[in-house]
Short mmCIF file of C-alpha atoms in Angstrom, two decimals:
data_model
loop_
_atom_site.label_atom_id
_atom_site.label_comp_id
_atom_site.label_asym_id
_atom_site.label_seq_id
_atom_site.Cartn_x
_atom_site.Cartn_y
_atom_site.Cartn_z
CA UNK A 24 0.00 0.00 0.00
CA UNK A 25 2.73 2.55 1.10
CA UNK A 26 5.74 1.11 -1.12
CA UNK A 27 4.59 -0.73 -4.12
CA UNK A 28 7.34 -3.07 -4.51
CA UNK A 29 6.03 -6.85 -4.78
CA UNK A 30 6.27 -9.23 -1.72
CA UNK A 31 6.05 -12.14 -0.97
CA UNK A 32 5.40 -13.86 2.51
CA UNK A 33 5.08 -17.02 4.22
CA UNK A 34 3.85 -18.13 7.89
CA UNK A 35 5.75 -21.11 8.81
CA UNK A 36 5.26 -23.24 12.18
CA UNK A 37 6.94 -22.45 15.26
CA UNK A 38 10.00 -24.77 16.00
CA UNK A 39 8.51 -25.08 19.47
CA UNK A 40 6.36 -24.18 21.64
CA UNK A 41 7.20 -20.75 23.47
CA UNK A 42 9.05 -19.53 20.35
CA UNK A 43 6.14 -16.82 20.32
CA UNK A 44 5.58 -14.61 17.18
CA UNK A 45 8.42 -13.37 14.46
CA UNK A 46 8.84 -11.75 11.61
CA UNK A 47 12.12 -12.28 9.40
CA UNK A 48 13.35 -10.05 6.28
CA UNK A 49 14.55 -12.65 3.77
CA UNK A 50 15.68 -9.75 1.42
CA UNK A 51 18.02 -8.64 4.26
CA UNK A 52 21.44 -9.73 5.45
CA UNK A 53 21.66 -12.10 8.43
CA UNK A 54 22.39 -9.59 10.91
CA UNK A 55 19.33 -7.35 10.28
CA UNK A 56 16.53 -9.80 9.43
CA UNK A 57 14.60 -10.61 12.79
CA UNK A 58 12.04 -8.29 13.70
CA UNK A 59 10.58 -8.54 17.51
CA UNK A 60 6.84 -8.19 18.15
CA UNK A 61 6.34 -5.89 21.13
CA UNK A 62 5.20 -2.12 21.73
CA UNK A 63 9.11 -1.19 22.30
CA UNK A 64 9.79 -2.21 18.48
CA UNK A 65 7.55 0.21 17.15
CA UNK A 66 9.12 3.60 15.58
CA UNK A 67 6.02 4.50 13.71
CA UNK A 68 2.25 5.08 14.05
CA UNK A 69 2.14 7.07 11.28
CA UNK A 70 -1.11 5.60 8.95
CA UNK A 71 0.09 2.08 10.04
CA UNK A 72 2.23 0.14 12.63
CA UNK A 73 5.46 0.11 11.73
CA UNK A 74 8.15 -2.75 13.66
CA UNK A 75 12.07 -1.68 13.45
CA UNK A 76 14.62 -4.17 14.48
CA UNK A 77 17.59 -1.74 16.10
CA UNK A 78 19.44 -2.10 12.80
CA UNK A 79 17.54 0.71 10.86
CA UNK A 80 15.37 -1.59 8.94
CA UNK A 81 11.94 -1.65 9.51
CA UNK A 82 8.70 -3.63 8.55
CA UNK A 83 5.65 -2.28 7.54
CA UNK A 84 2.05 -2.07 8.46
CA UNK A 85 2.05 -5.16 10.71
CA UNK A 86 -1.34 -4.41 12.10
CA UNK A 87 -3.76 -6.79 9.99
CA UNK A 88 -1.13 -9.97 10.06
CA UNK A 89 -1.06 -9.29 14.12
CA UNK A 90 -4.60 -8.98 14.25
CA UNK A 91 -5.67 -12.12 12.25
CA UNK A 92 -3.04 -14.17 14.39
CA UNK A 93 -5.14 -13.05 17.37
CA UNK A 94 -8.16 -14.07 15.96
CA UNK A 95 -7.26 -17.20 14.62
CA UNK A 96 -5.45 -18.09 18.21
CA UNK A 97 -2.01 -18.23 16.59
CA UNK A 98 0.80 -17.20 19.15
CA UNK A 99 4.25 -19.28 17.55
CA UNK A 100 4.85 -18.77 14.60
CA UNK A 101 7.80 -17.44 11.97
CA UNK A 102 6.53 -15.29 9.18
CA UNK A 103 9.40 -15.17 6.74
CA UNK A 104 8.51 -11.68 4.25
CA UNK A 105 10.75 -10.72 1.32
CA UNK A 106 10.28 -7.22 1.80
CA UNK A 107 9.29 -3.82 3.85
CA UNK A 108 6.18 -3.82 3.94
CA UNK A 109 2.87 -6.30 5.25
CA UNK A 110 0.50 -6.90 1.57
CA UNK A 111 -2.60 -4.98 2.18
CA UNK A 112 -4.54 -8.03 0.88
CA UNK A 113 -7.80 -6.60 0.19
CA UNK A 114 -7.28 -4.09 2.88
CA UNK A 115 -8.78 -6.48 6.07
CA UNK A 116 -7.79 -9.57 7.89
CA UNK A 117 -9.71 -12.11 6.09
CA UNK A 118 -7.48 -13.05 3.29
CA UNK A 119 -4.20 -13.78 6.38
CA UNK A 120 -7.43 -15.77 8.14
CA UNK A 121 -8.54 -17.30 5.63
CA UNK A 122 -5.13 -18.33 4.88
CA UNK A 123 -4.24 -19.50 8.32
CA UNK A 124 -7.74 -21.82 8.53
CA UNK A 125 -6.98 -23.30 5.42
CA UNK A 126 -2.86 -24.24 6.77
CA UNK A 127 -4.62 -25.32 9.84
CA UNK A 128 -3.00 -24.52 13.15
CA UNK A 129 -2.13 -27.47 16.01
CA UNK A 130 -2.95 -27.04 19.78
CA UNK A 131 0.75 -27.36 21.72
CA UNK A 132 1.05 -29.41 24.99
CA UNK A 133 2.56 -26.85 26.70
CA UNK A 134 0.02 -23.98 27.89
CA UNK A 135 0.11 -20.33 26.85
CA UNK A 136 0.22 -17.28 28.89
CA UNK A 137 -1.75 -14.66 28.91
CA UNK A 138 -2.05 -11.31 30.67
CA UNK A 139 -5.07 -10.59 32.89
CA UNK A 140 -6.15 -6.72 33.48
CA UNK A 141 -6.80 -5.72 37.04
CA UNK A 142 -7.29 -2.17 37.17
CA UNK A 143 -8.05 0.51 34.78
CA UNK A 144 -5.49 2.51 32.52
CA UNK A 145 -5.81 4.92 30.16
CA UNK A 146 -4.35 7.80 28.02
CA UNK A 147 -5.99 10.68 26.14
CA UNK A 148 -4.67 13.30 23.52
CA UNK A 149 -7.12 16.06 22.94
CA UNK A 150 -11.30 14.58 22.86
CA UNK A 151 -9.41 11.14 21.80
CA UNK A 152 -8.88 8.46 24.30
CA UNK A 153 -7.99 5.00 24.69
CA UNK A 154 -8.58 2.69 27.86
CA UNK A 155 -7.98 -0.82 29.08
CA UNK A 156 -9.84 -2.15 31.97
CA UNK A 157 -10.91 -5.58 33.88
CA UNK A 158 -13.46 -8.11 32.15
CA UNK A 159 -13.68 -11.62 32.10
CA UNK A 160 -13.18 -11.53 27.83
CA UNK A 161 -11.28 -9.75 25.22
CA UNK A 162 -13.32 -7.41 24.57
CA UNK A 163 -12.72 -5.14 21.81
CA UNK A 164 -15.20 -1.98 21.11
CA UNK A 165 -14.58 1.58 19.42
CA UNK A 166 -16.36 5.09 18.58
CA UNK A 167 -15.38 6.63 15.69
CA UNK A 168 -16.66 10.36 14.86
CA UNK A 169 -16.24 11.96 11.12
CA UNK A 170 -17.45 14.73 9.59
CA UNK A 171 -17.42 13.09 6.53
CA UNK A 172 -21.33 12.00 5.48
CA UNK A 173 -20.10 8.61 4.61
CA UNK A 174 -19.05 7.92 8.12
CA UNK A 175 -20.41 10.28 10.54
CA UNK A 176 -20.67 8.35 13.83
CA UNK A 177 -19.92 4.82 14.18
CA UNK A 178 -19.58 2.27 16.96
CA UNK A 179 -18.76 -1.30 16.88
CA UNK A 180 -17.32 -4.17 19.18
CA UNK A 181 -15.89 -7.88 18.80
CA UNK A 182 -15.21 -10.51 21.64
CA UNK A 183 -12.52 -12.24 20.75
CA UNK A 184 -13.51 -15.57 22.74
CA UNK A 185 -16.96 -15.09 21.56
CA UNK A 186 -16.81 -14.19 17.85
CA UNK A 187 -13.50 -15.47 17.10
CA UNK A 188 -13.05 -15.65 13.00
CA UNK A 189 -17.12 -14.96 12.52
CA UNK A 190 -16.97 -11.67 13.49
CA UNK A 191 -17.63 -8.81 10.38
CA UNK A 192 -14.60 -6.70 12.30
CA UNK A 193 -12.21 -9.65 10.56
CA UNK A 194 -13.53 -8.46 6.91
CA UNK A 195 -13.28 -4.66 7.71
CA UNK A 196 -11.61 -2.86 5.41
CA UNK A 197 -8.85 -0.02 5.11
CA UNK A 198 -10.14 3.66 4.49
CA UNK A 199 -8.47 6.44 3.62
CA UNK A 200 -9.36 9.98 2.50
CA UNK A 201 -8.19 11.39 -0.70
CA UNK A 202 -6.18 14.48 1.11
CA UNK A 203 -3.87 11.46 2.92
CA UNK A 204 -3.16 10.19 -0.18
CA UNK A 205 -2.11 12.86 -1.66
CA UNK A 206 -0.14 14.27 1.33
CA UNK A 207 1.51 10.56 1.84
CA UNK A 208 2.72 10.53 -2.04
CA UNK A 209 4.12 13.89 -1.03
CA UNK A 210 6.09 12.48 0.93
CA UNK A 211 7.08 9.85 -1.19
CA UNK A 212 4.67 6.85 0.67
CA UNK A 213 1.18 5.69 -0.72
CA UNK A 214 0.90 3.94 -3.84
CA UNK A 215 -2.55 4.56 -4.53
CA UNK A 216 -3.77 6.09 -7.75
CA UNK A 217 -4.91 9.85 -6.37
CA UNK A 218 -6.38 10.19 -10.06
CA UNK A 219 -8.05 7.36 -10.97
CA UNK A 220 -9.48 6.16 -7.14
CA UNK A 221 -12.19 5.03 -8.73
CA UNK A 222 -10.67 1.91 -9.67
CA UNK A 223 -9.69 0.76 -6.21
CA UNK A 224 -11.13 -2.13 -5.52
CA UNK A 225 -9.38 -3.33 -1.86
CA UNK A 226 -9.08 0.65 0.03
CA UNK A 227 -12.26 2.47 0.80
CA UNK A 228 -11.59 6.34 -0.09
CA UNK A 229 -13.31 9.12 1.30
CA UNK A 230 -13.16 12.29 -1.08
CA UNK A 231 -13.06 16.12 -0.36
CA UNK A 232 -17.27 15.61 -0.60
CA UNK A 233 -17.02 13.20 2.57
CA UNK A 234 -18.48 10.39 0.57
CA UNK A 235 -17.13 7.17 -0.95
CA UNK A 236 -15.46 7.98 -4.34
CA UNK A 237 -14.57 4.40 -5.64
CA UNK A 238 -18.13 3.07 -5.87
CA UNK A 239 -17.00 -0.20 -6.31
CA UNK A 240 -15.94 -0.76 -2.62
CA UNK A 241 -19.39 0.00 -1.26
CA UNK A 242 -18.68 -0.33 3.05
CA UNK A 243 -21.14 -2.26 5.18
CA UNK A 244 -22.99 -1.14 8.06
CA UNK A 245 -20.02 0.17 10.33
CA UNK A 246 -16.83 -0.79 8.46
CA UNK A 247 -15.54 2.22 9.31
CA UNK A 248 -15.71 1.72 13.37
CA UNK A 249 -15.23 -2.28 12.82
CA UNK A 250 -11.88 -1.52 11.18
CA UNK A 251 -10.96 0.56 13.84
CA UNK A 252 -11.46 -2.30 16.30
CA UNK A 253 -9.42 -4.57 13.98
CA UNK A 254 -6.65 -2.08 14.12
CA UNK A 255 -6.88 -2.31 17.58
CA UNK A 256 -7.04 -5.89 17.98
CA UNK A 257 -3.71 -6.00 15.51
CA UNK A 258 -1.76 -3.17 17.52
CA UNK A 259 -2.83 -4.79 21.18
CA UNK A 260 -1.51 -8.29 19.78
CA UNK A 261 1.99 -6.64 19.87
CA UNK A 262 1.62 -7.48 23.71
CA UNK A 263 4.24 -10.12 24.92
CA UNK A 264 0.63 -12.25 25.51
CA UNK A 265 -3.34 -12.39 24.90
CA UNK A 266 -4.68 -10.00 26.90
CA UNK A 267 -7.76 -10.92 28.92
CA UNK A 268 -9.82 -7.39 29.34
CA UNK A 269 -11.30 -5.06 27.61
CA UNK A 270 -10.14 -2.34 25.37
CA UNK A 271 -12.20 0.84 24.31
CA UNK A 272 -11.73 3.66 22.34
CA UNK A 273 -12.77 7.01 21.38
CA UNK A 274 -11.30 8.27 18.04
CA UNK A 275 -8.47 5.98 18.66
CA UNK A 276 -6.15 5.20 16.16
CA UNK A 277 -2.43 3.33 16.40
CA UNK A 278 -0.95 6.29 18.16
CA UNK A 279 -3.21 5.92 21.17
CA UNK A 280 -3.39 2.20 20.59
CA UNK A 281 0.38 1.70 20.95
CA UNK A 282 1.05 4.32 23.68
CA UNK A 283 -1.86 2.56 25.66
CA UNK A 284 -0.36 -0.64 25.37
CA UNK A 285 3.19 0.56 26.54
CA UNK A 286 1.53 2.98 29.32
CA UNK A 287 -0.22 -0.34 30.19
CA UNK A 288 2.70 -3.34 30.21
CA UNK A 289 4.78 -0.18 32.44
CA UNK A 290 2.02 -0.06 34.98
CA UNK A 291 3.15 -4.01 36.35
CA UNK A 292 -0.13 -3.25 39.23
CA UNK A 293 -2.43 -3.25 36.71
CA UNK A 294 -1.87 -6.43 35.60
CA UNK A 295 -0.94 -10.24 36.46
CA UNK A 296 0.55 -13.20 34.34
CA UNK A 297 -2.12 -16.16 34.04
CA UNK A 298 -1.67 -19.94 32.18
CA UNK A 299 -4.12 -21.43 30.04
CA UNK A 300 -4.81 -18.84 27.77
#
């Protein structure tokens, strides 16, 4: 989406269990290939989630992958990508689900850890906030507000140990407005055609009008808010386990996503390790 150059990338099994989640740069030397998964290896929120490895490479809109491995109860695994950037797919998680159902995935003896919330913590820039609190489920939920007609205000929500895979938030789609594209390619990101959107079949784009200019990508009901909840599901998965509580958001976005997470794993009262997960 951001780089246009062609990629290709593979999920591989775990060589064991505890071996957790990794992504390797096969186009890279030895040296500079791993990429941890974790809130510290993120140097950029800006339009997606962006990894960096302490080498000065970095990897590329993570978010969807992350998200679809928490849906699909993946947690070892070796994703082996010959390039900078995460494929957009058709702009969701349901193409890397999809994928992962039809690989199958195999329960491990050993049991996995997860991270139970036990009080409250938030952060807030301007009328934006994010928050993580107790609940019994991973519970995902998010207000968006536009002034954009096509979007206006949205909410929507997924339980993770409910829904699983069946929830719409899986099939929720990227959006973007026209101005970001144009102010990305400025800055030499975005591969989108800012003259011909109309052909774009796997982003949603907003236009200077506030409604959707590529017709052809009609949204459902909330896709707007739902994709917002799979962002967060994707950026929260960055977490060294599952976390067992409940996220919500108010015109949250990766920034707040990210900083809540790292605010959160800092605050080691808010929080206890649990097995079983």
């Amino acid at each position: 989406m951001h780089t246009g150059r062609p990629v290709s990338m593979t999920a591989h099994p775990a060589a064991e269990a505890g071996y957790g989640i990794r992504f390797e740069r096969t186009d890279l030397r030895n040296g500079a290939r791993e990429f941890p998964v974790g809130c510290d290896a993120v140097v950029s929120t800006d339009h997606c989630t962006t990894l960096g490895n302490g080498s000065g490479a970095t990897l590329m809109t993570v978010e969807h992958f992350m998200a679809a491995l928490s849906f699909t109860g993946v947690g070892n695994v070796r994703i082996a990508i010959d390039g900078p950037e995460v494929p957009l797919m058709d702009g969701s998680a349901a193409s890397f689900v999809e994928g992962i159902l039809e690989a199958g995935v195999r329960r491990l003896a050993a049991p996995r850890r997860a991270i139970r919330v036990l009080e409250a913590v938030e952060v807030r820039r301007g009328d934006s906030w994010a928050r993580l609190e107790p609940s019994g489920t991973r519970r995902f939920s998010c207000r968006i507000e536009f002034d954009a007609v096509a979007i206006g205000c949205q909410e929507a929500a997924v339980d993770l140990d409910d829904e699983g895979v069946a929830s719409p938030v899986v099939r929720a789609r990227t959006f973007v407005t026209g101005a970001a594209i144009r102010e990305l390619q400025k800055r030499g990101l975005g591969n989108l055609p800012v003259d011909d959107v109309r052909a774009l079949k796997d982003v949603i784009v907003i236009g200077d009008d506030g409604r959707v200019l590529n017709e052809d990508c009609r949204p459902f009901a909330n896709e707007f808010a739902s994709h917002k909840c799979l962002d967060a599901v994707g950026d929260l998965a960055l977490a060294p386990a599952p976390i067992i509580g409940r996220f919500s958001g108010l015109r949250s976005g990766h920034a707040l996503n990210v900083e809540l997470l790292r605010r959160f794993i800092a605050r080691t009262d808010a929080w206890r390790w649990e097995d079983g997960a």
